[in-house]
Coordinates of C-alpha atoms and ligand atoms in Angstrom, one line a residue:
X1 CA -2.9 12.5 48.6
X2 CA -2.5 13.5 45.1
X3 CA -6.0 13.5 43.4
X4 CA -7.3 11.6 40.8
X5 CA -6.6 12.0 37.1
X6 CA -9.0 11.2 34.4
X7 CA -6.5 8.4 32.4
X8 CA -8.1 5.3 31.7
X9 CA -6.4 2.2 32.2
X10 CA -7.3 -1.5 33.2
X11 CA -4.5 -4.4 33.6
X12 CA -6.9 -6.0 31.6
X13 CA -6.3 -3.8 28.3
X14 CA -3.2 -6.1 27.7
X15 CA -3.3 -9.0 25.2
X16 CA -1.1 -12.0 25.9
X17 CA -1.5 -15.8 23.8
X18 CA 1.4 -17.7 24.9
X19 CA 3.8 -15.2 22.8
X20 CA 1.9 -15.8 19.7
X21 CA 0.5 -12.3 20.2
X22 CA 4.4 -11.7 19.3
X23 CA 4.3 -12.5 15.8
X24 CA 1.7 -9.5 15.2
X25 CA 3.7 -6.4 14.7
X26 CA 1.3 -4.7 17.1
X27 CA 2.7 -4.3 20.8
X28 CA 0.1 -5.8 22.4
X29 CA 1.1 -4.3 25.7
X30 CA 1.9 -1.3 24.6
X31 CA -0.8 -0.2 27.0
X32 CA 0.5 -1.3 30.1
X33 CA 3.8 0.6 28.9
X34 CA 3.1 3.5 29.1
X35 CA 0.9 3.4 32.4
X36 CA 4.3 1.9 33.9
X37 CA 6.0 5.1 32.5
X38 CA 3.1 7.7 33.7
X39 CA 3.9 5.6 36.8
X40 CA 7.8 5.7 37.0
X41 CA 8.6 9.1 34.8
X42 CA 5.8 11.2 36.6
X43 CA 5.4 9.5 40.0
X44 CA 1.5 9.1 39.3
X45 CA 0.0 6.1 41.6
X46 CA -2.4 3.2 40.6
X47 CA -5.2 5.1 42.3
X48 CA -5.0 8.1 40.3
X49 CA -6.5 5.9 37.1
X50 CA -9.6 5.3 36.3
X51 CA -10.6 1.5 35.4
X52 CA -13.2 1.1 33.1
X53 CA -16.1 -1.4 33.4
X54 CA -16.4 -4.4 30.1
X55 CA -18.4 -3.0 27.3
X56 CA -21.7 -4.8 27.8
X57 CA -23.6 -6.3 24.9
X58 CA -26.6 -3.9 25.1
X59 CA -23.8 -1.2 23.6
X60 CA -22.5 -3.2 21.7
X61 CA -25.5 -3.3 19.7
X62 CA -25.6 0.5 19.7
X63 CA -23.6 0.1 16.6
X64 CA -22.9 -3.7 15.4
X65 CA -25.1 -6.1 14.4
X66 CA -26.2 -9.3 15.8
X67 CA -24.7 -11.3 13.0
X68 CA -21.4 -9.6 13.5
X69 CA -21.0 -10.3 17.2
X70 CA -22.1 -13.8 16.5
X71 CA -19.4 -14.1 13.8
X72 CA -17.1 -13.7 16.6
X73 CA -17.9 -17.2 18.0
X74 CA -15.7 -18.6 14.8
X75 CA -11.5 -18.3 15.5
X76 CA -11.4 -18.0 11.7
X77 CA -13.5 -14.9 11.7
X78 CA -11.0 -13.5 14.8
X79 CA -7.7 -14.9 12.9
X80 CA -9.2 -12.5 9.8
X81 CA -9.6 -9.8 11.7
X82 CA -6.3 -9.8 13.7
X83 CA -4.3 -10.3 10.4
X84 CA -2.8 -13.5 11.9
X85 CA -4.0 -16.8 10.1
X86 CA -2.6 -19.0 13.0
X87 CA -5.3 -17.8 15.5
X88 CA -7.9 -19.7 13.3
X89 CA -6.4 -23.2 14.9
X90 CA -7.2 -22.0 18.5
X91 CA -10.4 -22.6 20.3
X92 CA -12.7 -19.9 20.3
X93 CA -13.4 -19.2 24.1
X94 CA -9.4 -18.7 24.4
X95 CA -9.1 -16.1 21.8
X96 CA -12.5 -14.7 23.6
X97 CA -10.5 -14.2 26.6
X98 CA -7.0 -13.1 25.5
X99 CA -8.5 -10.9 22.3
X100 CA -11.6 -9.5 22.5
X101 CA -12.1 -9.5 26.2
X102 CA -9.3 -6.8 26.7
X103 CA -11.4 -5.0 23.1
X104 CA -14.2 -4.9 25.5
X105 CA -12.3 -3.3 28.2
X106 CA -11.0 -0.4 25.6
X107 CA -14.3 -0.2 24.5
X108 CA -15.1 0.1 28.0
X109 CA -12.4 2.8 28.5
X110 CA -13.1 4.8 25.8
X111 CA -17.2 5.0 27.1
X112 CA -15.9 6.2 30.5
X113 CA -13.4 8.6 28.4
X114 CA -16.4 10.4 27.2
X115 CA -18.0 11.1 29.9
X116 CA -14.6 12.1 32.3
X117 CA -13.8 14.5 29.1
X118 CA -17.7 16.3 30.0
X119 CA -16.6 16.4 33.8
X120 CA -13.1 17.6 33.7
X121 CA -12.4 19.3 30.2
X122 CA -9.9 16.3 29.1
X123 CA -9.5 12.6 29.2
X124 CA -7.0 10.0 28.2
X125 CA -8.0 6.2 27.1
X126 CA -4.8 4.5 27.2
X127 CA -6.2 2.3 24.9
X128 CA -9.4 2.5 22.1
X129 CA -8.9 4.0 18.6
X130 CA -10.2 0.8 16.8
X131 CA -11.3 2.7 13.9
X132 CA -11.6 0.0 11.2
X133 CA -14.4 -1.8 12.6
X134 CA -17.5 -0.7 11.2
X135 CA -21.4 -2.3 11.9
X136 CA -21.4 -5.5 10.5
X137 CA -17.6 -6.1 10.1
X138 CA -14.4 -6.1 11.7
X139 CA -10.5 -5.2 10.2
X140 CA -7.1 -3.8 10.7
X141 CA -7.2 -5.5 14.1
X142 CA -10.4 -3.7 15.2
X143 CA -13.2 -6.0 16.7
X144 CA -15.3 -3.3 18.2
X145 CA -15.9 0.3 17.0
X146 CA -15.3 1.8 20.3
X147 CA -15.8 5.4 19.3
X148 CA -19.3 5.0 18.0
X149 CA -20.3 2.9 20.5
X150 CA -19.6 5.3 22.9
X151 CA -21.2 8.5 21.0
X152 CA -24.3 7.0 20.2
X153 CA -24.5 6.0 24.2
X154 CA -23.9 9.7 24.9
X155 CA -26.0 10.9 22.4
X156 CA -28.8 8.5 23.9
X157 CA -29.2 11.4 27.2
X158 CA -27.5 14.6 25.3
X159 CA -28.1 16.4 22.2
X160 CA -24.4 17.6 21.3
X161 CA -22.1 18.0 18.5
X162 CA -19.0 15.9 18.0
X163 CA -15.5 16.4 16.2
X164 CA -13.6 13.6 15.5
X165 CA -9.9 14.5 15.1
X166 CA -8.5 11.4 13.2
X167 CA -4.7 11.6 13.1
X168 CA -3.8 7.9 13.0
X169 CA -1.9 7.1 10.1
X170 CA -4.3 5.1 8.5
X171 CA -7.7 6.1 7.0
X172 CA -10.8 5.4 9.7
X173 CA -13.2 3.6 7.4
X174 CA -15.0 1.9 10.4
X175 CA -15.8 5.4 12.2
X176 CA -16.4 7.0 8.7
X177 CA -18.9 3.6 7.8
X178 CA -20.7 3.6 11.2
X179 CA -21.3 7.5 11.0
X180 CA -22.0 8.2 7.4
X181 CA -24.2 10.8 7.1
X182 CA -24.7 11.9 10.7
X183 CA -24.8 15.4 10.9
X184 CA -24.2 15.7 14.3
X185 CA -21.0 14.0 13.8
X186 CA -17.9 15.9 11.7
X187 CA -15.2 13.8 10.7
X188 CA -11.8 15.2 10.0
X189 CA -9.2 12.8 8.8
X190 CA -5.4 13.2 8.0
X191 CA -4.0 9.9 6.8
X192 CA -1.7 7.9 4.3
X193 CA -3.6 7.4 1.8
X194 CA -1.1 4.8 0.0
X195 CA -1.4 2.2 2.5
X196 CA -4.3 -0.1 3.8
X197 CA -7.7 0.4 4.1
X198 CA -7.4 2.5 0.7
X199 CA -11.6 2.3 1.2
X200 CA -12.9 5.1 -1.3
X201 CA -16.5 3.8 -0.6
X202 CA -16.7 5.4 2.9
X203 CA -14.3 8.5 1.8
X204 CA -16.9 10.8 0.8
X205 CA -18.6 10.4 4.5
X206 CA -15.2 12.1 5.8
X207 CA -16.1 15.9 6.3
X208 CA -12.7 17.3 6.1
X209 CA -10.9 14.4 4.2
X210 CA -7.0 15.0 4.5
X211 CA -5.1 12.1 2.1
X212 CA -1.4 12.7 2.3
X213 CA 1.3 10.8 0.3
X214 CA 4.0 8.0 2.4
X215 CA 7.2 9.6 3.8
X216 CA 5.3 12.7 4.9
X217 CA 7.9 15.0 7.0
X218 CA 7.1 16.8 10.2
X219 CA 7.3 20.4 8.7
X220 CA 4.6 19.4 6.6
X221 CA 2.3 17.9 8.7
X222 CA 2.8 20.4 11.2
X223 CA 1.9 22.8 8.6
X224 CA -1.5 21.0 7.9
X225 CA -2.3 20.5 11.4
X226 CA -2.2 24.3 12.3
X227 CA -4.0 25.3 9.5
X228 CA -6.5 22.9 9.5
X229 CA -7.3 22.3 12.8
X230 CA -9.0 26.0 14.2
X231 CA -10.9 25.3 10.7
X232 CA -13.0 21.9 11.6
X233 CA -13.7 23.1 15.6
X234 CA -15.0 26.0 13.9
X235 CA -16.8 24.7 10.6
X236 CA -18.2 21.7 13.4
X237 CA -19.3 24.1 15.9
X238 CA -18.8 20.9 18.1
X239 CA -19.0 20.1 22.4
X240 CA -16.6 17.4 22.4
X241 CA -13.3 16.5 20.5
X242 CA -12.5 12.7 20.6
X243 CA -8.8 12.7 19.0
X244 CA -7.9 9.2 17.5
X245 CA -3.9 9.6 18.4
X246 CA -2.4 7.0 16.5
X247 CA 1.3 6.6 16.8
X248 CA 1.8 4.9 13.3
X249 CA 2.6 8.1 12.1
X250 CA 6.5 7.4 13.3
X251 CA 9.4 7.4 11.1
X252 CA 10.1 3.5 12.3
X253 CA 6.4 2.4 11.8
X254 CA 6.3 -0.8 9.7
X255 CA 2.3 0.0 9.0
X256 CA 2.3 3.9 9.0
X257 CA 5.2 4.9 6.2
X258 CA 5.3 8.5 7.1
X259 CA 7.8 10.4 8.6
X260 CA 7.2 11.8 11.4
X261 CA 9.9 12.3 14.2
X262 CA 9.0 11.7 18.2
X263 CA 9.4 15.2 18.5
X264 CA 6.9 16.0 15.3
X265 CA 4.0 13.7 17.3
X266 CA 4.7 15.3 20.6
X267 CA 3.9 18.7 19.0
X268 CA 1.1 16.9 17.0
X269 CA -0.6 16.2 20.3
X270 CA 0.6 19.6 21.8
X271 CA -1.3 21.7 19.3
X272 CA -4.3 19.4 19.5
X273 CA -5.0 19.2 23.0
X274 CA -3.7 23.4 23.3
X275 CA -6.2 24.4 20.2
X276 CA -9.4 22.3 22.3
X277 CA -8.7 23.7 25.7
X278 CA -7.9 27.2 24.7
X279 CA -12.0 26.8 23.5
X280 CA -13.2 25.0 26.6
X281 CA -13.4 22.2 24.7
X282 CA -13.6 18.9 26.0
X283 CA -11.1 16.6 24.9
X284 CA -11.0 12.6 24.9
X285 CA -7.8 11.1 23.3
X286 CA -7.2 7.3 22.1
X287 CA -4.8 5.9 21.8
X288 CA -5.2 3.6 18.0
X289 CA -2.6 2.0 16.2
X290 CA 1.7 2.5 17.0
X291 CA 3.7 -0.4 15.7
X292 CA 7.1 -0.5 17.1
X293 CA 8.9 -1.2 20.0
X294 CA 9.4 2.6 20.6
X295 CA 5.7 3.4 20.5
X296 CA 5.0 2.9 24.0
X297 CA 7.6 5.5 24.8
X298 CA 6.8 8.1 22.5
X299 CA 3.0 7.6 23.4
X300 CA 4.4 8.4 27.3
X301 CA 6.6 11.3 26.2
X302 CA 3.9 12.8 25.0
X303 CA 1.0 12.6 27.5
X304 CA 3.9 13.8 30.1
X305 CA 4.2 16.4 27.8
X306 CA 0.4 17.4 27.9
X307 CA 0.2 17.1 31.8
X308 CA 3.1 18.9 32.6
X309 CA 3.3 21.8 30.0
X310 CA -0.2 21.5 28.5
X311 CA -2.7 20.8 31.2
X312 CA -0.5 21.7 33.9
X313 CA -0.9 18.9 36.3
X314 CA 1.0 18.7 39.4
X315 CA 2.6 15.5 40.2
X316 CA 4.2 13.1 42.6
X317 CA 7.9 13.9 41.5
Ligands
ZN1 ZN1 -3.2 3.0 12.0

């Protein structure tokens, strides 16, 4: 029997609203793309996945407040936050189910993702990343702040030091908001800093604050990424990574405007996952934002890549 792997997946991750969900330039199943190509490309079975448990609301209020979540009872407050006005006309416990139910579940993931990344030196979320939602509000299609939420439960039972690896291509102003000045936290962000959340209030809480300009080309981010990274595991002196892999970095992206090939985000994630476990570093990754039909692809290209060449996992095929 082939043994199990720690990727995080639930069917449940998926958001569906009667093809609604289709006028969002998010793939909203993007997630249950790519565990059908872990599946059919590397043979991996259902059993090798972890499923994650609901966030409960006793986490939730590790980081948001009890206004916030309560704000969530009003579709205008969800249409708002998932950029799509038409949601505001639907009642609430529907977009409870469809939206932020399978939020909960990522959240979910990405709780169990730390704690497999402490067991077994890696993790994947295939899902998580919601990195615009701070405390008291929500954006950019983030409801929960998953990452905090699930440091602040680890830090609850364990002193350590965390890294934050942010490589999506927009700024994390919800991570960067919830952490502030937390020293135990180190935040290292590369991102386009033309495009949205543009938040310069929570910039200065970025420890290693990256901006780059739209169009950015592979050789160039490369570059930054291999200088940059030994620098903030070092200057962190940190006993977890949690990398925030956003896709939107892609050449096609309607959100991300850079310019970065599959190839360039394969390496990307190559040279991420190679510089933590060369350290002994554990590693959880998240998935974030990826806004074309190809992300689910490139996002399963890549993890094959880790597991096969990176990790060296043996598989079915
Ligand atoms: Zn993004």
């Amino acid at each position: 029997m082939n043994k199990k792997l720690p990727i995080i997946y639930s069917p449940h991750y998926n958001i569906t609203l009667f093809g609604i969900e289709k006028l969002h330039s998010f793939d909203s199943e993007k997630y249950g793309k790519v565990f059908r190509y872990l599946k059919e490309k590397m043979g991996l079975k259902k059993y090798q996945f972890y499923e994650p448990e609901e966030v409960t609301e006793e986490d939730l209020l590790l980081v948001h407040t009890k206004e916030y979540l309560h704000s969530l009872s009003y579709s205008k407050n969800i249409a708002r936050i998932a950029e799509l006005d038409l949601l505001s006309f639907f009642p609430n416990f529907i977009l409870k189910s469809r939206i932020l139910k399978p939020m909960k579940y990522g959240t979910g993931g990405t709780i169990l993702g730390c704690h497999l990344a402490l067991k077994h030196g890696w993790a994947i979320n295939l899902s998580g990343g919601y990195h615009h939602a701070k405390s008291g509000e929500g954006g950019g299609f983030c409801f929960y702040s998953d990452v905090p939420i699930a440091v602040y439960k680890l830090l609850k039972k364990k002193k350590m030091k965390i890294l934050i690896i942010d490589l999506d291509a927009h700024q994390g102003n919800g991570f960067e908001s919830v952490f502030k000045n937390d020293q135990r936290i180190y935040i290292f962000d590369i991102y386009n800093s033309m495009i949205y959340p543009m938040d310069n209030e929570v910039k200065q809480y970025i420890d290693c604050d990256y901006p780059v300009s739209s169009f950015t080309k592979d050789s160039e981010y490369l570059k930054i990424l291999k200088e940059k990274i030994p620098f903030v595991i070092k200057r962190s002196s940190c006993d977890l990574i949690i990398y925030n892999a956003g896709t939107d970095i892609f050449k096609d992206d309607p959100l991300g405007h850079m310019n970065i090939t599959t190839q360039g985000i394969i390496q990307r994630d190559e040279m991420v996952f190679r510089q933590a476990l060369k350290r002994k570093i554990p590693i959880l990754m998240v998935l974030s934002g990826g806004y074309t039909k190809q992300s689910s692809l490139i996002i399963g290209k890549s993890i094959e890549n880790l597991l096969k060449n990176v990790i060296g996992v043996k598989t079915g095929i």
